[in-house]
Tab-separated table of C-alpha atoms and ligand atoms in Angstrom:
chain	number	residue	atom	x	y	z
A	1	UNK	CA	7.740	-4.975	-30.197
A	2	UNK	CA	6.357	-8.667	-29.128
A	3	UNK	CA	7.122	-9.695	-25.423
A	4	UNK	CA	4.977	-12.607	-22.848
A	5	UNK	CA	4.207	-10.136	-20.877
A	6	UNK	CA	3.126	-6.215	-21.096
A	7	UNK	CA	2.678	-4.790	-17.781
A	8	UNK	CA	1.624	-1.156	-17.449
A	9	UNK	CA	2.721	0.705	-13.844
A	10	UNK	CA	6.804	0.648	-12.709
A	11	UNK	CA	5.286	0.830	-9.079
A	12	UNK	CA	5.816	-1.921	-6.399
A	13	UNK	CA	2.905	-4.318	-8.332
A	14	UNK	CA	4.472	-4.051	-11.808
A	15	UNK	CA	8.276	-3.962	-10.839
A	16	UNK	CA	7.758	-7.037	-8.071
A	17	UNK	CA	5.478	-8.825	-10.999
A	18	UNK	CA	8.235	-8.289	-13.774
A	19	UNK	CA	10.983	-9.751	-11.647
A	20	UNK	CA	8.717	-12.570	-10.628
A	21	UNK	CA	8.349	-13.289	-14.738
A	22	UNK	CA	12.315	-12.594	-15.446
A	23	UNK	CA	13.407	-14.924	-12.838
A	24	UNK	CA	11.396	-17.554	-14.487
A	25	UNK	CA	12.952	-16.378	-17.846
A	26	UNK	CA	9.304	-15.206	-19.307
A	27	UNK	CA	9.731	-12.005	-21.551
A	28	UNK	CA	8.299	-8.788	-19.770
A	29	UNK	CA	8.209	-5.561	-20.723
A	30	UNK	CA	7.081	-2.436	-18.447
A	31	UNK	CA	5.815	0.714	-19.114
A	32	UNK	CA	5.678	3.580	-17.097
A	33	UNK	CA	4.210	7.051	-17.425
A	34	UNK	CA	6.722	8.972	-15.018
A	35	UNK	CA	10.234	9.584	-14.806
A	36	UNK	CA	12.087	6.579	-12.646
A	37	UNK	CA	12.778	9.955	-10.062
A	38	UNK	CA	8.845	10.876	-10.321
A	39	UNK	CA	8.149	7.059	-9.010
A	40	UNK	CA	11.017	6.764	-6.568
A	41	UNK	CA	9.457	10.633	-5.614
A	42	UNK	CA	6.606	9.768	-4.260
A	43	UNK	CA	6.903	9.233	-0.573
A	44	UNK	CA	4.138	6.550	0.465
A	45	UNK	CA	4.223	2.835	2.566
A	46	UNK	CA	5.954	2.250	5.361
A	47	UNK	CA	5.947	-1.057	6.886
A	48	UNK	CA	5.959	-4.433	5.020
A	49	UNK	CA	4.495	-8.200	5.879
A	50	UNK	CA	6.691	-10.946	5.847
A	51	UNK	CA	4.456	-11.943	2.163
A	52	UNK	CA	6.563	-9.201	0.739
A	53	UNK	CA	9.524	-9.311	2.361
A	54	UNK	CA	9.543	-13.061	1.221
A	55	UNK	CA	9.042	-11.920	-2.671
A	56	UNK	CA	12.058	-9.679	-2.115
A	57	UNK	CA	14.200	-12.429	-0.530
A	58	UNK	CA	13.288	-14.562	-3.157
A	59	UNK	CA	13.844	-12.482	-5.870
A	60	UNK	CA	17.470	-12.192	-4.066
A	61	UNK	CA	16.841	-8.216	-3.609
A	62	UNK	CA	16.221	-8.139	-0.066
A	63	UNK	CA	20.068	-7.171	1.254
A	64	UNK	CA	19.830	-3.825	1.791
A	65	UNK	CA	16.182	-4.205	3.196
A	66	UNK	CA	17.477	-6.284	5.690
A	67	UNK	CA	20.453	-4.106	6.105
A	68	UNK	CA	18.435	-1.308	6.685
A	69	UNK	CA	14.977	-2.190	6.964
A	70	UNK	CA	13.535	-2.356	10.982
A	71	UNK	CA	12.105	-5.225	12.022
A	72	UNK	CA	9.063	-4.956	14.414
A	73	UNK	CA	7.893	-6.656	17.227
A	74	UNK	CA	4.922	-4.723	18.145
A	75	UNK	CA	2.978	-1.081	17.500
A	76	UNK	CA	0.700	0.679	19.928
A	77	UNK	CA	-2.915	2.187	19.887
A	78	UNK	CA	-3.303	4.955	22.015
A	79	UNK	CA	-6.075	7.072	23.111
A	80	UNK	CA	-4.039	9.999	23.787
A	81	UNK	CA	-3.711	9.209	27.563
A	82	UNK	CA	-1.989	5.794	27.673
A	83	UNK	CA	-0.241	3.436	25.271
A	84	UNK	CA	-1.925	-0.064	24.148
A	85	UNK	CA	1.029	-2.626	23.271
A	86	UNK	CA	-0.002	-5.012	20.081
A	87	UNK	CA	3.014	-7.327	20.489
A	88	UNK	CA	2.624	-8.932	17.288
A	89	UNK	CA	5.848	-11.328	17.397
A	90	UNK	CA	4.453	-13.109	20.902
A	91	UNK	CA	0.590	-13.143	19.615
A	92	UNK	CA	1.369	-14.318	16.292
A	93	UNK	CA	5.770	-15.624	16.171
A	94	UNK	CA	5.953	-13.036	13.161
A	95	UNK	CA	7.251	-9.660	12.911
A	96	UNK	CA	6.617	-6.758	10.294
A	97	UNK	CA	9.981	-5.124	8.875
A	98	UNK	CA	9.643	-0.854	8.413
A	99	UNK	CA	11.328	-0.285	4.939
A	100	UNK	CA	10.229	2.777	2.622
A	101	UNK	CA	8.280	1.952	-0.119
A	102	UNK	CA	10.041	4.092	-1.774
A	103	UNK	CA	13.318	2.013	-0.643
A	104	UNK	CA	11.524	-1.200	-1.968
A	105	UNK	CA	11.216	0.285	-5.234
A	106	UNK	CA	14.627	1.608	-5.658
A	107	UNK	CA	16.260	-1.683	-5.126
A	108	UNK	CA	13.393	-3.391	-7.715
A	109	UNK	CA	14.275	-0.676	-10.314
A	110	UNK	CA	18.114	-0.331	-10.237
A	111	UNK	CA	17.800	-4.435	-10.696
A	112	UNK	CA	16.368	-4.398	-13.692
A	113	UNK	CA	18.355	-3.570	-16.055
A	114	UNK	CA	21.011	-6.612	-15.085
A	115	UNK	CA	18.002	-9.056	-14.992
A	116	UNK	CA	16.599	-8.019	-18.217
A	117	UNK	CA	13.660	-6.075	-17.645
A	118	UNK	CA	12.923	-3.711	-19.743
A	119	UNK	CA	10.782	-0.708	-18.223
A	120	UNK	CA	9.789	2.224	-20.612
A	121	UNK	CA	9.906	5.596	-18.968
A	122	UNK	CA	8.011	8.125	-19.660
A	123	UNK	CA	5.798	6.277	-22.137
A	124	UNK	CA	2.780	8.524	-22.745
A	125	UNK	CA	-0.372	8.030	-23.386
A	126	UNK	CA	-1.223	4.224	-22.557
A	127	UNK	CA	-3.495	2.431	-24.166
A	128	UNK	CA	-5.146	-0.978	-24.100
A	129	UNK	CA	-6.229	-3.245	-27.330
A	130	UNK	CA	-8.075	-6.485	-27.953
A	131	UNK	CA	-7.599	-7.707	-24.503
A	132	UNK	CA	-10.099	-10.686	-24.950
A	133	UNK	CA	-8.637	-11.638	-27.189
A	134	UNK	CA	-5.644	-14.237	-27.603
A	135	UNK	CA	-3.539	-11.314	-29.195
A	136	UNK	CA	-3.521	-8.232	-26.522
A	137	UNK	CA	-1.640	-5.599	-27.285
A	138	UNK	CA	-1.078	-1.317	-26.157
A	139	UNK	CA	0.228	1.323	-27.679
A	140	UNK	CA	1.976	4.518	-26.256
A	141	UNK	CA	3.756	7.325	-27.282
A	142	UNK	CA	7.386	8.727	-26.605
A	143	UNK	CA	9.614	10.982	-28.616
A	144	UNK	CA	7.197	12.137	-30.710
A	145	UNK	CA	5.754	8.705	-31.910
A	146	UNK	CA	3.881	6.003	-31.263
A	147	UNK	CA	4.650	2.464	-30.891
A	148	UNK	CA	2.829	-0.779	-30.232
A	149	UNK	CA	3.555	-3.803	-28.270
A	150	UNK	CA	1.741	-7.258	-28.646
A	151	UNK	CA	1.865	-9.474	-25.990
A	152	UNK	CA	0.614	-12.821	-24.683
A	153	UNK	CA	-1.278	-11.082	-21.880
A	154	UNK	CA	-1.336	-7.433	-20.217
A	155	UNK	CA	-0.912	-6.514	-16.335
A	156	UNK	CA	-2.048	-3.745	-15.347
A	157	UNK	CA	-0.422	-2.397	-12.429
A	158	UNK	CA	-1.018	1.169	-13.106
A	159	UNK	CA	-2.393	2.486	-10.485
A	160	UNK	CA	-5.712	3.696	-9.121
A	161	UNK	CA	-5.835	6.319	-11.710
A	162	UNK	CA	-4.384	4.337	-14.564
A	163	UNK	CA	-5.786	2.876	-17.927
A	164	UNK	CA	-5.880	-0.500	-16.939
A	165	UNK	CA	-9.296	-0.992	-14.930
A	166	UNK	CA	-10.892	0.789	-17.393
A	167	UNK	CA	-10.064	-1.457	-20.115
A	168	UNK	CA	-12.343	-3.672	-18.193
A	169	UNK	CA	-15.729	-4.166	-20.278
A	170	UNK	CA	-18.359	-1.910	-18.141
A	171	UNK	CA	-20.649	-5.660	-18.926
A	172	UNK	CA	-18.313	-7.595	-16.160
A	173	UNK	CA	-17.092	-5.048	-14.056
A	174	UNK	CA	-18.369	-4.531	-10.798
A	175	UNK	CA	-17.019	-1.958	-8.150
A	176	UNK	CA	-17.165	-1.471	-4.245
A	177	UNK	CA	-15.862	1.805	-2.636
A	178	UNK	CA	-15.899	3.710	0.715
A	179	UNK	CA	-14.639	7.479	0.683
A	180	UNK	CA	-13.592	8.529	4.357
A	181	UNK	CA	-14.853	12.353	5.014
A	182	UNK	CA	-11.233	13.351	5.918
A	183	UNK	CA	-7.433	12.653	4.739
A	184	UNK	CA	-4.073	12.424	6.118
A	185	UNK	CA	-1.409	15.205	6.107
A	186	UNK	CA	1.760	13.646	6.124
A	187	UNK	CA	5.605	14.911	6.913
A	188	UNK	CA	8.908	13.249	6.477
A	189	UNK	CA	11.515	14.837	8.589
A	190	UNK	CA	14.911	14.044	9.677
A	191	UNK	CA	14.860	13.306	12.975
A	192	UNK	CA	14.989	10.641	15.303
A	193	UNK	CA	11.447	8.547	15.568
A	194	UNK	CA	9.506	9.613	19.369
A	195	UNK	CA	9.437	5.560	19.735
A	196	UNK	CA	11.372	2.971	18.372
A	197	UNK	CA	7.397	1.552	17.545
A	198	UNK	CA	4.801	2.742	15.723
A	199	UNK	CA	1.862	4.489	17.412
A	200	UNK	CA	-1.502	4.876	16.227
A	201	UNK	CA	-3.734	7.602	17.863
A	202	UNK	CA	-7.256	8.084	18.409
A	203	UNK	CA	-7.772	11.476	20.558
A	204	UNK	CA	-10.576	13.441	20.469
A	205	UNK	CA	-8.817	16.086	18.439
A	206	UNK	CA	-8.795	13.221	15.472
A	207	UNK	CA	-5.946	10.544	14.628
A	208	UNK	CA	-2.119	10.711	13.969
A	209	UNK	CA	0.452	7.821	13.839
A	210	UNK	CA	4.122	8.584	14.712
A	211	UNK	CA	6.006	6.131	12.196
A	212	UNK	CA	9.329	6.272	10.718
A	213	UNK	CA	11.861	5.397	7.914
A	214	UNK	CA	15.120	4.805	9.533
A	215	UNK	CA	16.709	5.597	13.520
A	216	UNK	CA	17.042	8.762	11.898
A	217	UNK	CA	14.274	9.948	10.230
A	218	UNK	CA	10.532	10.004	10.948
A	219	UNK	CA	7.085	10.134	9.489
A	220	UNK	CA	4.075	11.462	11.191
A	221	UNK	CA	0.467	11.339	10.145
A	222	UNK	CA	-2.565	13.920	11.465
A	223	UNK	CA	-5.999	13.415	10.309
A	224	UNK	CA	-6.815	16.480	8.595
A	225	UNK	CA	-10.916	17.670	6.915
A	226	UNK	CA	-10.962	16.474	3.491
A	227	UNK	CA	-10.726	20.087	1.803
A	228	UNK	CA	-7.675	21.020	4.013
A	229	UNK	CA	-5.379	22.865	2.321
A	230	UNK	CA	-0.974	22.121	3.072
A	231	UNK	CA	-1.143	26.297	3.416
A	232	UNK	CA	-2.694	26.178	6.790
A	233	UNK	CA	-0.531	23.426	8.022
A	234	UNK	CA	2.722	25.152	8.555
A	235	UNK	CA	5.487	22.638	10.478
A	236	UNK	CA	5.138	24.337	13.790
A	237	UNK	CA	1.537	23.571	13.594
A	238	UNK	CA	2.124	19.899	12.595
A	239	UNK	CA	4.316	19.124	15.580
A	240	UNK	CA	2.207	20.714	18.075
A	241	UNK	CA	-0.850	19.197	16.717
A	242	UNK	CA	0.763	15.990	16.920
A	243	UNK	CA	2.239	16.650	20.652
A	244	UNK	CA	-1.098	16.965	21.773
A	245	UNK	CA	-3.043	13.702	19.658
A	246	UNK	CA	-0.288	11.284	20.468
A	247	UNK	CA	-0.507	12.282	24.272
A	248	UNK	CA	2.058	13.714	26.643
A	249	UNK	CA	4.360	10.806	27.462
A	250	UNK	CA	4.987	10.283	23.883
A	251	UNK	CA	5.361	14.089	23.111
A	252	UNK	CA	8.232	14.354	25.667
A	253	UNK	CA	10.383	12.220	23.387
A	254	UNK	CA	9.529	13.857	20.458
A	255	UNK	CA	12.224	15.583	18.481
A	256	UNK	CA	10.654	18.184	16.143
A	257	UNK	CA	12.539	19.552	12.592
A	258	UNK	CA	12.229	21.321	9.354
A	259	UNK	CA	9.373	18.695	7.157
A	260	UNK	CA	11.439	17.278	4.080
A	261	UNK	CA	8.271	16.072	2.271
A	262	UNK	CA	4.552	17.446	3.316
A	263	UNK	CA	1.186	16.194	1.708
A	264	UNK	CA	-2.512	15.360	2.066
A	265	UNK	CA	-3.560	11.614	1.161
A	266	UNK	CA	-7.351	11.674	0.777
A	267	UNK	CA	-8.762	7.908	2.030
A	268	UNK	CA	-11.173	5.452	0.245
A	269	UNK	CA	-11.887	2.022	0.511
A	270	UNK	CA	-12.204	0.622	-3.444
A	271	UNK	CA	-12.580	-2.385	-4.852
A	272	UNK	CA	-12.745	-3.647	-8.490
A	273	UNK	CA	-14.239	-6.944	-9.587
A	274	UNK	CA	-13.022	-9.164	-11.584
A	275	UNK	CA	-9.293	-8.712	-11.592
A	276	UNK	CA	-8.935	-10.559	-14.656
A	277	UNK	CA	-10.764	-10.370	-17.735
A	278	UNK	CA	-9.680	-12.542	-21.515
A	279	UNK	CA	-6.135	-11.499	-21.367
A	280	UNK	CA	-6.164	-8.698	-18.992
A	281	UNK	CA	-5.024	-8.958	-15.214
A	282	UNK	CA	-4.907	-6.329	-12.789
A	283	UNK	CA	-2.800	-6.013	-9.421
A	284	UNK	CA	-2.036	-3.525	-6.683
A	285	UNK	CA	-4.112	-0.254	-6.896
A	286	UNK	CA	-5.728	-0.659	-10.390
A	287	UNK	CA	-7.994	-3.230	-8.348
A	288	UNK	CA	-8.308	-2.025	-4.649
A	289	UNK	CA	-7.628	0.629	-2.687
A	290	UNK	CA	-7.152	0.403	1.614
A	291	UNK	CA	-7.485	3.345	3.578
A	292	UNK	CA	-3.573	3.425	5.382
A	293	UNK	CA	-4.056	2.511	8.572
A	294	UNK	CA	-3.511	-1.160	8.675
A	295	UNK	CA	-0.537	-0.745	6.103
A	296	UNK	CA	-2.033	-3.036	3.593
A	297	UNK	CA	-1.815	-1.415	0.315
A	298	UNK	CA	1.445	-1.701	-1.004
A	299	UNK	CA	1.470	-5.797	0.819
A	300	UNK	CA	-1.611	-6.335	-1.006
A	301	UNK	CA	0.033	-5.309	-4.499
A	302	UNK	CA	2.726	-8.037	-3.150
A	303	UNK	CA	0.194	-10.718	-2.108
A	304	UNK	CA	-2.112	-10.084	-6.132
A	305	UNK	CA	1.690	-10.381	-7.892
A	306	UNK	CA	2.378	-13.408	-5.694
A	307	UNK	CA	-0.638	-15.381	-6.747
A	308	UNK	CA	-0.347	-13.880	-10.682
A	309	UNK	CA	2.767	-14.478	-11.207
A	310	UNK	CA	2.433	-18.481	-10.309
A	311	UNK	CA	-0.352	-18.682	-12.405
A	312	UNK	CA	1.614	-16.920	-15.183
A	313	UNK	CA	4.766	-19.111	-14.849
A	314	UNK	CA	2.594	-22.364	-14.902
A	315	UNK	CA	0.793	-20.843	-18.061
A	316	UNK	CA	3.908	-20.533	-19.706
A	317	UNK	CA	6.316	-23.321	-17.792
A	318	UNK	CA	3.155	-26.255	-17.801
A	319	UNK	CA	0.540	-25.174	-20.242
A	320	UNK	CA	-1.986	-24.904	-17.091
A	321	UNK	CA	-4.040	-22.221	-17.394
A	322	UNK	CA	-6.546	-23.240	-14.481
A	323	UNK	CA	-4.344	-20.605	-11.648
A	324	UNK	CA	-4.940	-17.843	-14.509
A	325	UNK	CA	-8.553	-18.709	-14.562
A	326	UNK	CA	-8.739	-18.448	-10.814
A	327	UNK	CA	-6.303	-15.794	-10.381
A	328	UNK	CA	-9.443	-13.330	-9.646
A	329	UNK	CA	-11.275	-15.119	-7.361
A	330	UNK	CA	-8.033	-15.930	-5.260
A	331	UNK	CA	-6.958	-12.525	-4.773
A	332	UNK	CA	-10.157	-11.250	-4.289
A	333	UNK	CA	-10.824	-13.449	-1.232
A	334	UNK	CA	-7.090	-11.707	0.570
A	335	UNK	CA	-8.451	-8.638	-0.405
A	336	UNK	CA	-11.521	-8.403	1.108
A	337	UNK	CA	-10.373	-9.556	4.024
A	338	UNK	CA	-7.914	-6.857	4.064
A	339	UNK	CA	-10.233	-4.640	3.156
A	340	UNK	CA	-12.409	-5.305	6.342
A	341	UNK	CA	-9.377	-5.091	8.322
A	342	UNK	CA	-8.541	-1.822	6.967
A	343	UNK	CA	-12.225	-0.129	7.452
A	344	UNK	CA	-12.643	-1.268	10.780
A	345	UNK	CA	-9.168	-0.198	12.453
A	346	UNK	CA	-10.275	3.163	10.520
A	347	UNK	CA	-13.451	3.623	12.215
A	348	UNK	CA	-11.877	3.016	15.183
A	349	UNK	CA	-8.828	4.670	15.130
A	350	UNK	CA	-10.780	8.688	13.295
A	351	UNK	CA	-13.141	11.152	14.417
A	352	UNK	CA	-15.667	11.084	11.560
A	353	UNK	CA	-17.515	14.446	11.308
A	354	UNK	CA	-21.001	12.811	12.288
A	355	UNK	CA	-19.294	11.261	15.354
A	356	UNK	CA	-21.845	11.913	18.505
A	357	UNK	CA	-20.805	11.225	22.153
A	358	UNK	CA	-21.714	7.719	22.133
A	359	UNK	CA	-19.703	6.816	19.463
A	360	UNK	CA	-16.935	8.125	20.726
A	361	UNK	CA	-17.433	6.256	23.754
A	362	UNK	CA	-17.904	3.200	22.078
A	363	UNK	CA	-14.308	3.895	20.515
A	364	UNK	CA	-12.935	4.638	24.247
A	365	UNK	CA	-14.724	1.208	25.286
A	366	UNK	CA	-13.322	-0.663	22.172
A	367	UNK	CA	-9.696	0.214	22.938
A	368	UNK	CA	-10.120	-0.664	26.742
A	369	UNK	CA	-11.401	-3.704	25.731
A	370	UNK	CA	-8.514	-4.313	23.527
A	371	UNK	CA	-6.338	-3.303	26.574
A	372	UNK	CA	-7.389	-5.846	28.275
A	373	UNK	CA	-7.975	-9.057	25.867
A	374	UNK	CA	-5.475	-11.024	24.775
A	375	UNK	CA	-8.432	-12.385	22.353
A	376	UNK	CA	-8.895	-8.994	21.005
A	377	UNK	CA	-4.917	-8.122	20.555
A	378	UNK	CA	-4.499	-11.126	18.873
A	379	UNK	CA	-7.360	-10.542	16.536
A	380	UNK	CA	-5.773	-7.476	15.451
A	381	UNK	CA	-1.952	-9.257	15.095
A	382	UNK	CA	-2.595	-11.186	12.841
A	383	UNK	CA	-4.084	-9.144	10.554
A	384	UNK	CA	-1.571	-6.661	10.562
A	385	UNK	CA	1.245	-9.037	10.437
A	386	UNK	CA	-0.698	-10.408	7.057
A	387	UNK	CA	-2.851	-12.645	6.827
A	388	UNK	CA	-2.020	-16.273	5.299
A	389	UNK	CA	-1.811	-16.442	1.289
B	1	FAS	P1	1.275	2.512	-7.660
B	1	FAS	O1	0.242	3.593	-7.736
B	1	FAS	O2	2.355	2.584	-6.644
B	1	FAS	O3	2.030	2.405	-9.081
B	1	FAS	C1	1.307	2.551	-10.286
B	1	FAS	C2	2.298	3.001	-11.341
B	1	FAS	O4	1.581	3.073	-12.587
B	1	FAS	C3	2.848	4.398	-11.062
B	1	FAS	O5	4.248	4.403	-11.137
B	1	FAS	C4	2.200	5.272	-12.129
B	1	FAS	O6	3.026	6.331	-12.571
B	1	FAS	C5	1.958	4.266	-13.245
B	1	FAS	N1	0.869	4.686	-14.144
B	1	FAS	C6	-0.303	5.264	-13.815
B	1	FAS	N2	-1.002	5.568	-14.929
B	1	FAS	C7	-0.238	5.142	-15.988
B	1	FAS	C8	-0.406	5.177	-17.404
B	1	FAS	N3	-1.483	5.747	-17.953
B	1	FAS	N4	0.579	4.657	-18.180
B	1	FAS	C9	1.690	4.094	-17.617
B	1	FAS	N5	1.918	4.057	-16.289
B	1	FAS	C10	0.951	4.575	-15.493
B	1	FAS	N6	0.084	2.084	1.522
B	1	FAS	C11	0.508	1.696	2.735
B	1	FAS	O7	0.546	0.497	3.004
B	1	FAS	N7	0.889	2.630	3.670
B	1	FAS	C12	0.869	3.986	3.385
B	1	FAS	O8	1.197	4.804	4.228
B	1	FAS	C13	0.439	4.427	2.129
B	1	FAS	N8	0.422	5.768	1.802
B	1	FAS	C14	-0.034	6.151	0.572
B	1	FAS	C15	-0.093	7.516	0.190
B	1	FAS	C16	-0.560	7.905	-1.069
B	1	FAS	C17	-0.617	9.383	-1.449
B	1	FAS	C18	-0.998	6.928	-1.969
B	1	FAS	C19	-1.559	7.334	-3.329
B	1	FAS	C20	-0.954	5.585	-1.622
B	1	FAS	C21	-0.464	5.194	-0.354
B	1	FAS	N9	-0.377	3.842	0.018
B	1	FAS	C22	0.048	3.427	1.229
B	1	FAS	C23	-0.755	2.821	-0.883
B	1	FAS	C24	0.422	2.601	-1.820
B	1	FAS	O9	1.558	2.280	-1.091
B	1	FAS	C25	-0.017	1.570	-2.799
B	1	FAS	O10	-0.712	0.504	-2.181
B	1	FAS	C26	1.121	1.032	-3.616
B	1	FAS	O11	1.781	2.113	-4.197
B	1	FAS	C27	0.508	0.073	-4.632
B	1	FAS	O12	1.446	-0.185	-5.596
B	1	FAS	P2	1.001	-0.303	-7.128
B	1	FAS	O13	-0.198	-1.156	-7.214
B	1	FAS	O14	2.237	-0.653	-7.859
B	1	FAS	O15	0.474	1.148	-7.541
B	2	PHB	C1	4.188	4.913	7.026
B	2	PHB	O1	5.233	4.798	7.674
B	2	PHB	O2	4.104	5.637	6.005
B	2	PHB	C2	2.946	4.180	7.483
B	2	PHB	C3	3.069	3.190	8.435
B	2	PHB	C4	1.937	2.499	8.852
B	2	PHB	C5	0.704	2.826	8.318
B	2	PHB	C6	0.585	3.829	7.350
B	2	PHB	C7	1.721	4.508	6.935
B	2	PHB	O3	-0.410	2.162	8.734
């Protein structure tokens, strides 16, 4: 098969990117290891910035996300005692819009098909050829053959664990990475959300967030050791656990139920240099990584498939290829900063195992001194509203 465009990963990076393309009328083909139920499975991001909710709208997918998406005015810190409004929309005049990732990626896939992009399920065994070239192409396997597309250039939005990043030559690559000694056990359960905003913990126990997916249905977060095992978290257990971190005023309005979906994220911070090498790109989490708690990895995918697929469309619409030479260095520089964002509301918001008494009163001191400074909230606003592309 011969296509523009091969892009490797039908997760929010490679379906957003292949729209992008389509609109544009540039060929694009995707293919995905799992099943379309194994993607739409996976139960991960919560909250988007207005970069992707702008992709969607643009794309003219965004209907039911606005239908039944939430849109945010504000979250809270909390050290377990009282609650620390960030009131995003007054410090910064933007809001952030609580949508499933999950949600997002249902609407991108069931599009597809009427927009003519092709995605390739359960295409096995992904590999990468001659990407510096001028003639990239992969192969894969499914039903018991294998087949070969060439392509003017390869995306690979596979995935932290995917084939892409390591097609990168080992001579240009460079990479960064943080692993966090703990992980977060996560439940989805069908009941009403404790506030109708999100709240990040710090208590002395360790950190939880009380998020949600809809006015009906909520998702909770409790740091958890990094060899915890689901077996010793039974729901009882969760819900109490989470009474106690988020503090008693919020645990009197929480409703507790049966967990629909229960799992341990572990957390890193990860980043791959370049994100573009000859003919290969990356985007999303075959580049970087952000620990979850400044919601930034499924908005950065947005933000690297935003930038690539402008320099793509001049490529092809303008025969400029200056955007695809610069693609790299222009995510990179969002990233980073995301990056930082993510690390520091991290160390704030955990107990890390080598935690003494003074750092946790430096943590006590840093959220009082967020209470009190409009300087401070604002600071933290506008990076978790997104920062500018
Ligand atoms: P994805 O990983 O979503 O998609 C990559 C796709 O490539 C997958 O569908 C995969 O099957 C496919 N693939 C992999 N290897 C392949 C191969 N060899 N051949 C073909 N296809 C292949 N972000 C937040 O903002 N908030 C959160 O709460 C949050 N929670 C998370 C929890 C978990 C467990 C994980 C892993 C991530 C979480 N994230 C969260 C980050 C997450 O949302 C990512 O940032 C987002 O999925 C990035 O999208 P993609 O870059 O498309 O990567
Ligand atoms: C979620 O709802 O899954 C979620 C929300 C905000 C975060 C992380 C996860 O920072």
């Amino acid at each position: 098969m011969k296509t523009q465009i091969a892009i490797v990963g039908a997760g929010p990076a490679g379906l957003l990117l292949g729209h992008l393309l389509r609109a544009e009328g540039i060929d694009a083909v995707i293919v995905e290891r799992a099943s379309a139920d194994y993607v739409l499975g996976r139960i991960r991001a919560g909250v988007l910035e207005r970069t992707t909710t702008r992709l969607l709208d643009r794309l003219g997918l965004g209907a039911r996300m606005h239908a039944e998406g939430l849109p945010h005015d504000g979250f809270h810190l909390t050290d377990g005692e009282r609650l620390i409004r960030i009131d995003i929309a007054a410090l910064t005049g933007r809001q952030v819009v609580v949508y499933g990732q999950t949600e997002l990626t249902r609407d991108l896939m069931e599009a597809a098909p009427g927009r003519g992009l092709h995605i390739i399920y359960e295409a096995a065994d992904v590999a990468l050829f001659d990407v510096d070239s001028d003639a990239p192409y992969l192969t894969y396997s499914k039903g018991g053959r294998s087949h070969r597309i060439d392509a003017a250039f390869i995306c690979g939005c596979d995935g932290f664990h995917g084939p892409s990043r390591k097609a990168m030559p080992a001579a240009v690559a460079a990479s960064f990475e943080k692993l966090y000694p703990f992980g977060w056990l996560g439940i989805l359960s069908d009941v009403p959300p404790c506030n109708h905003e999100l709240i990040y913990a710090n208590h002395e126990r360790g950190f939880a967030l009380a998020s949600m997916r809809s006015a009906t249905r909520s998702r909770y977060y409790v740091q958890v050791p990094l060899n915890e095992k689901l077996d010793n978290w039974p729901d009882d257990r969760i819900w109490d656990e989470l009474a106690i971190r988020l503090g008693p005023e919020t645990a009197a309005q929480m409703t507790r139920g049966p967990a629909l979906e229960k799992s341990i994220a572990p957390l890193r911070s990860f980043v791959f240099e370049p994100m573009r090498h000859g003919r290969l790109m990356l985007a999303g989490d075959s580049a970087h990584i952000v620990p979850p708690t400044g919601a930034k990895g499924l908005n950065l995918a947005a933000s690297d498939v935003h930038y690539l697929s402008e320099a793509l469309i001049r490529h092809f619409r303008h025969g400029d290829s200056d955007a695809i030479a610069g693609y790299s260095k222009k995510a990179l520089a969002r990233i980073w900063k995301s990056e930082r964002f993510s690390w520091q509301l991290t160390r704030l918001m955990h107990r890390f195992p080598d935690n003494d008494a003074f750092d946790r009163r430096m943590q006590l001191a840093d959220l009082d001194y967020i209470a009190s400074s409009v300087a401070a909230q604002t600071v933290i606003a506008e990076n978790y509203v997104g920062l500018p592309l």
